[in-house]
Amino acid sequence: MRKILIFILILLPVLQISAVEDTFLLKSDETQKTYERKAVMGFGDIGFMQDAVRVPMRYCEYNEKGEGRCIPWTFSVNYPLDTSEKLKAAKIFYQWTITNRFDKIILGNNVAFMRTKGGEVKIDLGGRIPAFRAGTSDRETFRRRLEHYLNSDVRKVFGNLLDASAEQRYSELSEKEQETFMVTKAKELGLSAAFVKNLLNSSYVFAAHVAPIGSAGRVVRTRHKSVTTGLYYSSFDIEIELSVDVVFMIYRYNYETKRFEHYGDIVGHSGGISGSTDTALQIIPTPKQVMAVFNDTFRTAIKAAALNANYQLKQDDNFAIFMPVKSSDGKKIESSFGVMEDIRVDHPFEILETVDGKTQRKGFARAREVSLNCKEGAVPTIIKVTNGDAEEGDQLREYPWTGLYFNFGLENSGVAISVLQKNSEEQRQYGEVGSFLIGPGFHLGTTVDLGYVLNRSALSEFYLSAFLDLNFTPGIAEWAPEGLYLTQSVYSWLGGGLGISKRFYVGSAGFFIAPAIDASYHGTLNDDWNFQHFIITPQIQLGFSATPSFDFIIKAGWNVGFLTKAEYEDSIDLINDYSGFVHGLYASLDFNFHLPIVSAMARMYTPSSNVCR
Amino acid sequence: MKKILMFAVLVLCFAGCSAPKCEVNTQPTPALYEATFVESSGTGEMMIKATGIGCSVEEALEEAKKTAVWFVLEGGDKPILKTQAEKTRAYGLEMQMYANPVKYIRWISDIKSKKKEGGKTKVTYLFKIDTAMIQQELAAAEIITSTEDLGESMGLPTVSVFADKGGDFAKTAVSALQEYFQDNSFEVYKAAQGDTVNKIVAKMAALEGAETDPMHDMALSLGTDVYAKVNYSGVNGTAGTKASVAVEVFETASGKMLATTTGFSDERRVSDANALVQEAVNDAGAKVVSQIRKEWMEMVKKGKPFKVAVLSNSADGAAVDEAVYGALKGLSSRPIKRQAGGKSTFTYIVYVKDMPNAYELFQAVKKAYSGPGQLEKVSDAGSFLVIKAAGNGEIELTIE
C-alpha cells in the first residue's frame, strides 16, 4: 500500500519553472489602459498654400463720440509670409502639438536624436539627410511630397533610431515585465518582442499644412478732441482679422513594413483672430508697424489653431492620457503622470469603469498639483474628484479641454441711482424715493480657467471672465419743481467688464461655491439721457459643474460704485442732481459652455512646463 | 397628506427594494475559478493571473487571492493535488489555506483588470505564489510526499548533462540545466574539463562493436543513471532573437530515451543571447523534469535498469555466462537483454526491483552465483557494473 501511495505521490507535479508563455499575460487589459509614450517627429517647417496673404481692406471713419461708418476699399494689402515667419509658425505649431507627452525625434545634419522622457539617444546618420522643405503648394501636392520624403529618405533612419532607442524607451514604460523571471533572475534584462513591437509601432510623424488663410482688414481714422487744448486731431489704426485652418497630418511608422502609413488628419481651427496697431497715433502707422500687427495676429492664429489641434488630438484614445486609479480614498487620486505628459493645473479627467462590457463614465476629476516627474520617484500628481467617486481599478481618461467657456447669463443687476431731492435751488439732499434701478438683462462673455491656461497651481480654479451686459430700466427718476416722478420710457444699458472667481468644490457631486468680484462699466444707449457708471460687484456663486464642458451658476452679490456721467440731450450736465454713489442687488443665472476654439484667447496660454528640460 | 406620505414611502421602498443587492461570498472556497499560469519564476514560486469577484474591489481582491491559491492546488494542467483522494484528504488544510491566502503570496501586481458584471466587481491581478510552502504544508500533513522523502525512499536518478550542438550557448544551456536539476533535488554529476571516457567503458564499447554515443559512454563513465543532451539554436525575428533549447534525456544503462522536449524564450532584444538561453532552458526544464520523474518512477516500478559486464576467459566463459545469467534471471522478473556475448566477455541489461545501486546488485549476483571461480567486482558506477569470474587461468580482457 505504501508503495502504491509513494508511486502516486511521486507522480505529483513538482515545481516547474518556465518562461512567460505569453508576455501579454503580464499586461493590463483595456480597463486598465495606461498611456505609453509615443515617439513623434515634426519638421522645422510647415506647408503653406500661399506666400502672401492678400487682405481686403475697408476704410472707417469715427468721430470723437465713436460714431462713424466703414466703406469697402477697392484695394487689398498684400502681406508677405517670408521664410522666417513660416519657421516661427512651425515652431509655435509643433510646440503645442508635439508636447512633453511625446518622445521627440529630431533629424540633424549628420545625426538623429530621440529625446525620451529620461534621456537622449543619438545615432550617426553616416551622411546628411536632406531636410524636408514644406514649401508652398496645395495640400495634396504637399502630401505627396511628404510621403515621398518619409518613405525614401527618412524611413531607414527612423527604423535605426527606433531600434537604438528601444531599450531607453522600454525602461520608461509605465508597465513592464516587472517581477518576471527575466527581470529578477536573468543576467540581463531583455526586451520582450511584444513590448518592443509595441514601442516600435508607436512612432509617428506630425506634419502641418496651412489651408488658405481667411482675412479682413480695416483702416480706422478716428477724430479726437484734445482735453488740454480743445483742438481736434485724428489717429489712424490698422486692424487685421485672420482665421487659419491648419491641416495636421499624422503618419505612423510601420516597423514590419518599414514604411510610413497615413494615420489620419486633424484640422486645427484658429477662429477669428484680430489685431490692431492700436497706437492712437496721430499719423498713419508705418508699414513696419502694420507688418508687426499682421505677424503678431498671424502667430496668434497659428497658436490658436495648434491649441485646437491639440484638443482634437486628445480626443483620439491613442494620444490621450489614460491611467488606472491605483489607490484612492474616493476623492483624491495620485498619479505618476505629470509635466512630462503635459498634464496642466486643473487638467480634467473622466473617471471610467467597465460595466457589463460597456465603458461608463462615473465622474470627473481634476489635477491640482502636477508632478515634476522628470525622474522616477517624483512626488505624484494629485488629482481630486469633483464629480462622483473613484475606486482602485477605475480608469482616468484625459478630458479634451481648453479651459475656455462661452458664458451666457440671465441677470437682474440692480443699480439704484438716487436723485437729489431739491427743496430749493440751493438746498439739496438725497431722496430715497428718487432711486431708479437698472433692471433685468443678460450678459454674454467668455470665462477662462487661469490655472489651466497659465498652468500655475497658485491660480488653480481661478476663473477670469470678460463680459458684455445688456440691461433694461423701466424708467428713470427725474426731479421737477412739482416733485419727483418716474419716466415711463424703457432705457437700455450696455456695459462690459471683467470678473474673477475662485471655485471651491463642495463634496464630490460637482457643486462648488465661489467668492467672486466683477468690475464693470455701463452706460445708457438712449439718445436723450446719457448715464454712465462704474461698479464693482462682490458676489458669491453657487454652481454645478455637470461636466468640464458645462456649468451652471447662480450668482448673488451687491453692486457698489459711482456715477460718472449724467447728461441730458448731450449738453446738459445733470451729474449734480444725482448721488455719486450707486448700489443695488445683483443676481444672475449663468451657463458656461466649453469652447474648443480659443481664438484670440490663445495669447493667454502658456506652454507646458519645461522644468525637466 | 396621508396619501402623499404613503406614496412617498412606497416610492422609497420600491427604490430601495429594486436596487440589486450584492451578495457576499460566505463560502471559504473561491467565488470564481478564473486563473491562468503565467510563469514559474523560481523553484518554489509560480506567477498566476487570477480573477476574483466581490461586492467591492477589496472583497474581489481577497477572492482573487483565494483563486490563485486554488489554481496552484487544483487548477491548470499540473495541479499539486492531482487525484480525488488527495483532494479529499486535503480538504481541511485547503480551507485553512483559503482562509489565509496571504501567507502564500509573495507579490501582488497592480490591478490588471476591473469590470463590473451583474452588480459585482471582478478584478484581476498577478500573484506570485509560494508553491514550495504549500507543498511543504501538504507534505507535513501527509497529504502528499515531499520531494526529499521521494528521493530517500526511491532514489532519484543521478544525472549528467552534455552539450550537443549550439556552441557556447549550448554550454550556457548545460550549466542552466544542471542548476535546474539540482534545484529539483536531482544529483548532478558534472564531467570536468579533460575528463575522458573510462577505459573499461571504452573497451566495452569496442567489444559491443556498434557505433556508440560518446555522451552515453561518458555518462557510463561518470556513473549517472540518466544523461541529457542539449542543443541550442537561435532565430532572429523582426524585433529580436528567439532562443530554443532542445533537451533529450536517456536512461544510461539501456540507452532508452526517457524524455525529450524543446524550450523557447520569448522573442527579445538582448545584447547577449545567454539571457535568452537561460529563459529557454527554464521553459524546457519545466517539461523535462516532469517527464524524467514520471518515466523514471515508472521504470523503477518495473525494475531499475543496470548494465552488467562480465569478464572471463575462453575456458570458463560459457560456464560463467550461464551462471551469471542464471543469477540475474533470479533477480529480475523481466527478460534480460544480452548486448554483447563472446567467448570470454558478456554484457547484459537487467531490470531489478528494489535495487538502489550496482554494488548491491553485485552482492546479490555474487550470492546467487554458482559458476566457476569467485565473482569479483571490477567496478561499479551508478547503473553500470563490471564483474569478473574465472575458474582457471586469467581473464582475457586486460584492463590497464
Short mmCIF file of C-alpha atoms in Angstrom, two decimals, chain A residues 86-486:
data_model
loop_
_atom_site.label_atom_id
_atom_site.label_comp_id
_atom_site.label_asym_id
_atom_site.label_seq_id
_atom_site.Cartn_x
_atom_site.Cartn_y
_atom_site.Cartn_z
CA LYS A 86 6.88 80.40 -41.63
CA LEU A 87 9.60 78.85 -39.49
CA LYS A 88 8.31 80.71 -36.47
CA ALA A 89 4.83 79.45 -37.27
CA ALA A 90 6.14 75.89 -37.45
CA LYS A 91 7.87 76.28 -34.11
CA ILE A 92 4.70 77.57 -32.48
CA PHE A 93 2.55 74.89 -34.04
CA TYR A 94 4.77 71.97 -33.04
CA GLN A 95 5.35 73.40 -29.57
CA TRP A 96 1.63 73.00 -28.96
CA THR A 97 1.15 69.68 -30.72
CA ILE A 98 4.35 67.74 -30.04
CA THR A 99 4.15 68.24 -26.31
CA ASN A 100 6.06 66.68 -23.43
CA ARG A 101 3.99 63.55 -23.61
CA PHE A 102 5.84 62.52 -26.74
CA ASP A 103 9.40 61.37 -27.20
CA LYS A 104 10.75 63.74 -29.79
CA ILE A 105 12.62 62.66 -32.86
CA ILE A 106 14.91 65.25 -34.37
CA LEU A 107 16.83 64.87 -37.59
CA GLY A 108 20.07 66.81 -37.58
CA ASN A 109 22.65 67.17 -40.27
CA ASN A 110 24.60 64.04 -39.58
CA VAL A 111 22.91 62.69 -36.52
CA ALA A 112 19.38 61.84 -35.45
CA PHE A 113 18.16 62.22 -31.88
CA MET A 114 15.42 60.69 -29.85
CA ARG A 115 14.65 62.76 -26.77
CA THR A 116 12.86 60.47 -24.39
CA LYS A 117 11.40 61.22 -21.01
CA GLY A 118 14.63 60.50 -19.22
CA GLY A 119 17.38 60.86 -21.73
CA GLU A 120 18.55 61.21 -25.25
CA VAL A 121 19.57 58.58 -27.77
CA LYS A 122 21.66 59.63 -30.72
CA ILE A 123 22.59 57.77 -33.88
CA ASP A 124 25.09 58.72 -36.50
CA LEU A 125 23.47 59.02 -39.90
CA GLY A 126 26.72 58.48 -41.74
CA GLY A 127 25.79 61.25 -44.08
CA ARG A 128 23.43 64.11 -44.43
CA ILE A 129 19.70 63.56 -44.73
CA PRO A 130 18.18 66.44 -46.66
CA ALA A 131 15.70 68.43 -44.60
CA PHE A 132 12.08 68.39 -45.67
CA ARG A 133 11.16 71.61 -47.39
CA ALA A 134 7.49 72.16 -46.82
CA GLY A 135 7.32 74.86 -49.45
CA THR A 136 4.24 76.41 -50.98
CA SER A 137 1.79 74.11 -52.65
CA ASP A 138 -1.71 72.78 -52.45
CA ARG A 139 -2.45 70.19 -49.81
CA GLU A 140 -2.36 67.09 -51.98
CA THR A 141 0.93 68.08 -53.59
CA PHE A 142 2.31 68.71 -50.12
CA ARG A 143 1.06 65.31 -49.01
CA ARG A 144 2.66 63.53 -51.96
CA ARG A 145 5.99 65.23 -51.37
CA LEU A 146 5.80 64.45 -47.67
CA GLU A 147 5.04 60.77 -48.23
CA HIS A 148 7.82 60.52 -50.78
CA TYR A 149 10.25 62.14 -48.37
CA LEU A 150 9.22 59.93 -45.46
CA ASN A 151 9.30 56.70 -47.42
CA SER A 152 12.59 57.34 -49.13
CA ASP A 153 14.97 59.46 -47.12
CA VAL A 154 13.68 59.08 -43.61
CA ARG A 155 12.36 55.60 -43.13
CA LYS A 156 15.72 53.89 -42.72
CA VAL A 157 16.94 56.50 -40.26
CA PHE A 158 13.66 56.23 -38.42
CA GLY A 159 13.95 52.46 -38.12
CA ASN A 160 17.55 52.66 -36.90
CA LEU A 161 16.73 55.33 -34.38
CA LEU A 162 13.78 53.36 -33.07
CA ASP A 163 15.99 50.31 -32.74
CA ALA A 164 18.65 52.25 -30.91
CA SER A 165 16.23 53.88 -28.53
CA ALA A 166 14.07 50.85 -27.78
CA GLU A 167 15.89 49.96 -24.58
CA GLN A 168 15.76 53.50 -23.25
CA ARG A 169 12.09 53.80 -24.07
CA TYR A 170 11.34 50.39 -22.64
CA SER A 171 12.89 51.41 -19.35
CA GLU A 172 10.48 54.34 -19.27
CA LEU A 173 7.37 52.33 -19.99
CA SER A 174 4.73 52.59 -17.34
CA GLU A 175 4.05 48.87 -17.47
CA LYS A 176 6.91 46.48 -17.96
CA GLU A 177 7.62 42.84 -17.25
CA GLN A 178 8.13 43.65 -13.61
CA GLU A 179 8.82 40.82 -11.23
CA THR A 180 9.07 38.30 -14.02
CA PHE A 181 11.76 35.71 -14.41
CA MET A 182 13.62 37.81 -16.97
CA VAL A 183 13.71 40.79 -14.71
CA THR A 184 14.52 39.07 -11.45
CA LYS A 185 16.62 36.08 -12.47
CA ALA A 186 18.16 36.54 -15.86
CA LYS A 187 21.59 38.04 -16.12
CA GLU A 188 20.35 40.68 -18.47
CA LEU A 189 17.03 42.37 -18.93
CA GLY A 190 15.95 41.53 -22.42
CA LEU A 191 13.22 43.45 -24.10
CA SER A 192 10.33 41.24 -24.99
CA ALA A 193 9.42 41.45 -28.65
CA ALA A 194 5.83 42.09 -27.66
CA PHE A 195 6.89 45.23 -25.82
CA VAL A 196 9.47 46.20 -28.42
CA LYS A 197 6.99 45.89 -31.27
CA ASN A 198 4.59 47.99 -29.31
CA LEU A 199 7.27 50.64 -28.94
CA LEU A 200 8.45 50.44 -32.50
CA ASN A 201 4.96 50.73 -33.86
CA SER A 202 4.07 53.69 -31.69
CA SER A 203 6.11 56.17 -33.65
CA TYR A 204 4.63 58.97 -35.66
CA VAL A 205 5.37 61.89 -37.87
CA PHE A 206 3.31 65.02 -37.47
CA ALA A 207 3.23 67.40 -40.41
CA ALA A 208 1.18 70.52 -40.91
CA HIS A 209 -0.15 72.34 -43.89
CA VAL A 210 -1.91 75.67 -43.67
CA ALA A 211 -5.10 75.99 -45.69
CA PRO A 212 -5.94 79.30 -47.43
CA ILE A 213 -5.92 81.99 -44.78
CA GLY A 214 -9.12 83.96 -44.28
CA SER A 215 -8.51 87.62 -43.77
CA ALA A 216 -10.10 91.04 -43.48
CA GLY A 217 -8.72 94.41 -42.55
CA ARG A 218 -9.71 97.93 -41.69
CA VAL A 219 -8.02 101.26 -41.74
CA VAL A 220 -9.66 103.24 -38.98
CA ARG A 221 -9.46 107.02 -38.80
CA THR A 222 -10.75 108.37 -35.51
CA ARG A 223 -11.25 112.02 -34.70
CA HIS A 224 -10.39 113.06 -31.13
CA LYS A 225 -10.75 116.27 -29.17
CA SER A 226 -7.75 117.18 -27.05
CA VAL A 227 -8.65 117.52 -23.38
CA THR A 228 -5.92 120.07 -22.85
CA THR A 229 -6.13 122.25 -25.94
CA GLY A 230 -9.64 121.58 -27.10
CA LEU A 231 -8.35 121.10 -30.62
CA TYR A 232 -9.34 118.21 -32.85
CA TYR A 233 -6.86 115.64 -34.16
CA SER A 234 -7.06 112.29 -35.90
CA SER A 235 -5.50 108.89 -35.23
CA PHE A 236 -5.10 106.03 -37.64
CA ASP A 237 -5.19 102.36 -36.74
CA ILE A 238 -4.83 99.32 -38.91
CA GLU A 239 -6.88 96.33 -37.85
CA ILE A 240 -6.27 92.85 -39.20
CA GLU A 241 -8.51 89.83 -38.77
CA LEU A 242 -7.25 86.39 -39.71
CA SER A 243 -8.60 82.91 -39.49
CA VAL A 244 -6.30 79.97 -40.05
CA ASP A 245 -7.05 76.32 -40.56
CA VAL A 246 -4.07 74.01 -40.24
CA VAL A 247 -4.36 70.51 -41.64
CA PHE A 248 -2.46 68.37 -39.23
CA MET A 249 -1.30 65.20 -40.98
CA ILE A 250 -0.35 62.19 -38.89
CA TYR A 251 1.72 59.31 -40.22
CA ARG A 252 2.50 56.14 -38.31
CA TYR A 253 5.67 54.19 -38.85
CA ASN A 254 5.01 50.53 -39.52
CA TYR A 255 8.03 48.70 -38.22
CA GLU A 256 7.18 45.48 -40.04
CA THR A 257 6.90 47.08 -43.47
CA LYS A 258 9.43 49.82 -42.64
CA ARG A 259 7.10 52.37 -44.18
CA PHE A 260 5.11 55.33 -43.02
CA GLU A 261 1.37 54.91 -43.28
CA HIS A 262 -1.22 57.63 -43.14
CA TYR A 263 -2.88 57.57 -39.71
CA GLY A 264 -5.27 60.47 -40.05
CA ASP A 265 -5.76 64.19 -40.48
CA ILE A 266 -6.90 66.77 -37.98
CA VAL A 267 -7.93 70.25 -38.97
CA GLY A 268 -6.99 72.80 -36.34
CA HIS A 269 -9.16 75.91 -36.40
CA SER A 270 -7.95 79.20 -35.08
CA GLY A 271 -11.27 81.01 -35.13
CA GLY A 272 -11.20 84.71 -35.90
CA ILE A 273 -8.16 86.50 -34.53
CA SER A 274 -7.90 90.21 -34.70
CA GLY A 275 -5.03 92.53 -34.07
CA SER A 276 -4.58 96.22 -34.27
CA THR A 277 -1.81 98.77 -34.34
CA ASP A 278 -3.80 100.42 -31.58
CA THR A 279 -1.19 103.13 -31.41
CA ALA A 280 -3.58 106.06 -31.18
CA LEU A 281 -1.02 107.72 -33.34
CA GLN A 282 -1.71 110.99 -34.88
CA ILE A 283 -0.01 109.79 -38.01
CA ILE A 284 -0.64 106.87 -40.28
CA PRO A 285 1.09 103.72 -38.94
CA THR A 286 4.31 102.83 -40.66
CA PRO A 287 4.50 99.69 -42.84
CA LYS A 288 6.75 98.15 -40.21
CA GLN A 289 4.11 98.68 -37.53
CA VAL A 290 1.43 97.26 -39.79
CA MET A 291 3.57 94.25 -40.60
CA ALA A 292 4.23 93.74 -36.90
CA VAL A 293 0.48 93.66 -36.29
CA PHE A 294 -0.03 91.23 -39.10
CA ASN A 295 2.74 88.98 -37.88
CA ASP A 296 1.51 89.07 -34.31
CA THR A 297 -2.02 88.24 -35.43
CA PHE A 298 -0.75 85.51 -37.69
CA ARG A 299 1.31 83.90 -34.92
CA THR A 300 -1.63 84.08 -32.56
CA ALA A 301 -3.80 82.44 -35.22
CA ILE A 302 -1.28 79.64 -35.66
CA LYS A 303 -1.14 79.19 -31.88
CA ALA A 304 -4.93 79.10 -31.69
CA ALA A 305 -5.08 76.52 -34.47
CA ALA A 306 -2.42 74.46 -32.71
CA LEU A 307 -4.37 74.60 -29.45
CA ASN A 308 -7.43 73.36 -31.30
CA ALA A 309 -5.38 70.60 -32.94
CA ASN A 310 -4.01 69.66 -29.52
CA TYR A 311 -7.58 69.49 -28.22
CA GLN A 312 -8.62 67.25 -31.10
CA LEU A 313 -5.56 65.05 -30.72
CA LYS A 314 -6.67 64.32 -27.15
CA GLN A 315 -9.97 63.04 -28.47
CA ASP A 316 -8.06 60.17 -30.01
CA ASP A 317 -7.57 57.38 -27.46
CA ASN A 318 -4.19 56.70 -28.95
CA PHE A 319 -2.85 60.10 -27.93
CA ALA A 320 -4.93 60.81 -24.85
CA ILE A 321 -3.63 60.15 -21.37
CA PHE A 322 -5.15 57.09 -19.74
CA MET A 323 -4.26 55.82 -16.34
CA PRO A 324 -5.68 53.36 -13.88
CA VAL A 325 -6.58 54.54 -10.41
CA LYS A 326 -4.04 52.80 -8.23
CA SER A 327 -5.20 53.94 -4.85
CA SER A 328 -7.90 56.33 -3.89
CA ASP A 329 -9.93 57.30 -0.88
CA GLY A 330 -12.71 58.03 -3.34
CA LYS A 331 -11.86 61.72 -3.53
CA LYS A 332 -8.13 62.00 -4.11
CA ILE A 333 -6.07 60.13 -6.66
CA GLU A 334 -2.33 60.05 -7.03
CA SER A 335 -0.68 59.62 -10.39
CA SER A 336 2.86 59.30 -11.62
CA PHE A 337 1.96 61.23 -14.75
CA GLY A 338 2.84 64.90 -14.61
CA VAL A 339 4.56 67.62 -16.54
CA MET A 340 6.25 65.07 -18.78
CA GLU A 341 2.84 64.02 -20.02
CA ASP A 342 1.72 67.62 -20.47
CA ILE A 343 -0.62 67.46 -17.51
CA ARG A 344 -1.60 71.01 -16.59
CA VAL A 345 -3.08 72.52 -13.47
CA ASP A 346 -6.85 71.83 -13.34
CA HIS A 347 -6.46 69.28 -16.15
CA PRO A 348 -9.79 67.46 -16.23
CA PHE A 349 -10.17 63.68 -16.37
CA GLU A 350 -13.13 61.41 -16.79
CA ILE A 351 -13.46 58.55 -14.32
CA LEU A 352 -14.44 55.45 -16.25
CA GLU A 353 -15.38 51.92 -15.37
CA THR A 354 -16.47 48.91 -17.37
CA VAL A 355 -19.95 47.72 -16.52
CA ASP A 356 -21.35 44.66 -18.26
CA GLY A 357 -18.89 45.07 -21.11
CA LYS A 358 -19.50 48.75 -21.70
CA THR A 359 -17.35 51.64 -20.61
CA GLN A 360 -19.31 54.01 -18.44
CA ARG A 361 -18.42 57.37 -17.04
CA LYS A 362 -18.79 57.63 -13.29
CA GLY A 363 -17.43 61.07 -12.64
CA PHE A 364 -14.79 63.69 -13.20
CA ALA A 365 -11.58 64.70 -11.52
CA ARG A 366 -9.04 67.46 -11.93
CA ALA A 367 -5.30 67.66 -11.44
CA ARG A 368 -4.45 70.06 -8.64
CA GLU A 369 -0.76 69.63 -8.02
CA VAL A 370 1.17 68.46 -11.04
CA SER A 371 4.15 66.21 -10.54
CA LEU A 372 7.55 67.34 -11.79
CA ASN A 373 8.13 63.80 -12.95
CA CYS A 374 11.43 64.34 -14.68
CA LYS A 375 12.76 61.27 -12.91
CA GLU A 376 11.35 58.19 -11.26
CA GLY A 377 10.20 58.66 -7.70
CA ALA A 378 8.91 62.20 -8.07
CA VAL A 379 6.12 63.47 -5.85
CA PRO A 380 2.94 62.28 -7.57
CA THR A 381 0.34 64.41 -9.25
CA ILE A 382 -2.66 65.00 -7.01
CA ILE A 383 -5.95 64.63 -8.80
CA LYS A 384 -9.12 65.46 -6.92
CA VAL A 385 -12.52 64.08 -7.71
CA THR A 386 -15.07 66.81 -8.38
CA ASN A 387 -17.99 64.66 -9.52
CA GLY A 388 -18.75 61.12 -8.48
CA ASP A 389 -16.15 58.93 -6.88
CA ALA A 390 -13.19 56.78 -7.82
CA GLU A 391 -12.01 53.47 -6.53
CA GLU A 392 -8.98 51.36 -7.25
CA GLY A 393 -9.10 49.92 -10.73
CA ASP A 394 -11.22 52.67 -12.20
CA GLN A 395 -9.71 54.38 -15.16
CA LEU A 396 -8.92 58.02 -15.70
CA ARG A 397 -9.08 59.37 -19.20
CA GLU A 398 -7.92 62.83 -20.05
CA TYR A 399 -10.87 65.01 -20.94
CA PRO A 400 -10.08 67.15 -24.00
CA TRP A 401 -10.36 70.68 -22.75
CA THR A 402 -9.16 74.19 -23.42
CA GLY A 403 -10.18 75.76 -20.13
CA LEU A 404 -12.27 78.30 -22.02
CA TYR A 405 -16.04 78.76 -21.83
CA PHE A 406 -18.66 80.74 -23.60
CA ASN A 407 -20.77 82.30 -20.91
CA PHE A 408 -24.40 83.30 -21.07
CA GLY A 409 -26.33 84.66 -18.11
CA LEU A 410 -29.74 85.99 -17.27
CA GLU A 411 -29.46 88.65 -14.63
CA ASN A 412 -31.11 91.26 -12.62
CA SER A 413 -28.45 93.83 -11.95
CA GLY A 414 -29.92 96.33 -9.53
CA VAL A 415 -28.20 99.68 -9.51
CA ALA A 416 -30.07 102.29 -7.57
CA ILE A 417 -29.16 105.82 -8.63
CA SER A 418 -30.51 108.29 -6.12
CA VAL A 419 -31.88 111.61 -7.21
CA LEU A 420 -31.03 114.60 -5.10
CA GLN A 421 -34.25 115.95 -3.81
CA LYS A 422 -34.28 119.71 -4.07
CA ASN A 423 -36.21 121.65 -1.55
CA SER A 424 -34.92 124.74 -3.19
CA GLU A 425 -32.35 125.53 -5.80
CA GLU A 426 -29.71 125.82 -3.12
CA GLN A 427 -30.65 123.03 -0.80
CA ARG A 428 -30.23 119.51 -1.95
CA GLN A 429 -30.48 116.17 -0.23
CA TYR A 430 -30.61 112.59 -1.35
CA GLY A 431 -34.07 111.23 -1.71
CA GLU A 432 -34.77 107.62 -1.05
CA VAL A 433 -37.82 107.66 -3.21
CA GLY A 434 -35.94 109.08 -6.07
CA SER A 435 -33.88 105.98 -6.86
CA PHE A 436 -34.19 104.05 -10.03
CA LEU A 437 -32.87 100.69 -10.97
CA ILE A 438 -31.14 99.11 -13.81
CA GLY A 439 -33.31 96.11 -14.21
CA PRO A 440 -33.25 92.75 -15.84
CA GLY A 441 -30.97 91.86 -18.66
CA PHE A 442 -28.47 89.35 -19.85
CA HIS A 443 -24.80 89.06 -20.37
CA LEU A 444 -22.53 87.22 -22.79
CA GLY A 445 -18.86 86.59 -22.45
CA THR A 446 -16.01 84.22 -22.01
CA THR A 447 -14.67 82.61 -18.90
CA VAL A 448 -11.28 81.09 -18.66
CA ASP A 449 -9.64 78.90 -16.04
CA LEU A 450 -6.44 80.76 -15.23
CA GLY A 451 -4.90 77.75 -13.51
CA TYR A 452 -5.16 75.70 -16.69
CA VAL A 453 -4.41 78.43 -19.19
CA LEU A 454 -1.43 79.85 -17.34
CA ASN A 455 -0.56 76.44 -15.88
CA ARG A 456 0.02 77.79 -12.39
CA SER A 457 -1.07 75.89 -9.32
CA ALA A 458 -1.47 79.16 -7.38
CA LEU A 459 -4.21 80.06 -9.83
CA SER A 460 -5.99 76.72 -9.65
CA GLU A 461 -9.76 77.18 -10.08
CA PHE A 462 -9.42 80.93 -10.53
CA TYR A 463 -11.76 81.89 -13.35
CA LEU A 464 -11.40 85.14 -15.23
CA SER A 465 -14.45 86.39 -17.06
CA ALA A 466 -14.91 89.08 -19.64
CA PHE A 467 -18.48 90.00 -20.39
CA LEU A 468 -20.88 92.35 -22.09
CA ASP A 469 -24.13 93.29 -20.33
CA LEU A 470 -27.39 94.49 -21.76
CA ASN A 471 -29.94 95.62 -19.19
CA PHE A 472 -33.20 97.48 -19.20
CA THR A 473 -34.64 100.12 -16.92
CA PRO A 474 -38.37 100.63 -16.95
CA GLY A 475 -37.89 104.34 -16.38
CA ILE A 476 -35.66 106.84 -14.68
CA ALA A 477 -36.43 109.24 -11.90
CA GLU A 478 -36.44 112.92 -12.64
CA TRP A 479 -36.93 115.91 -10.48
CA ALA A 480 -39.27 118.71 -11.27
CA PRO A 481 -40.43 121.58 -9.15
CA GLU A 482 -43.62 119.66 -8.70
CA GLY A 483 -41.65 116.82 -7.21
CA LEU A 484 -40.08 113.55 -8.28
CA TYR A 485 -41.53 111.40 -10.96
CA LEU A 486 -40.54 108.34 -12.92
#
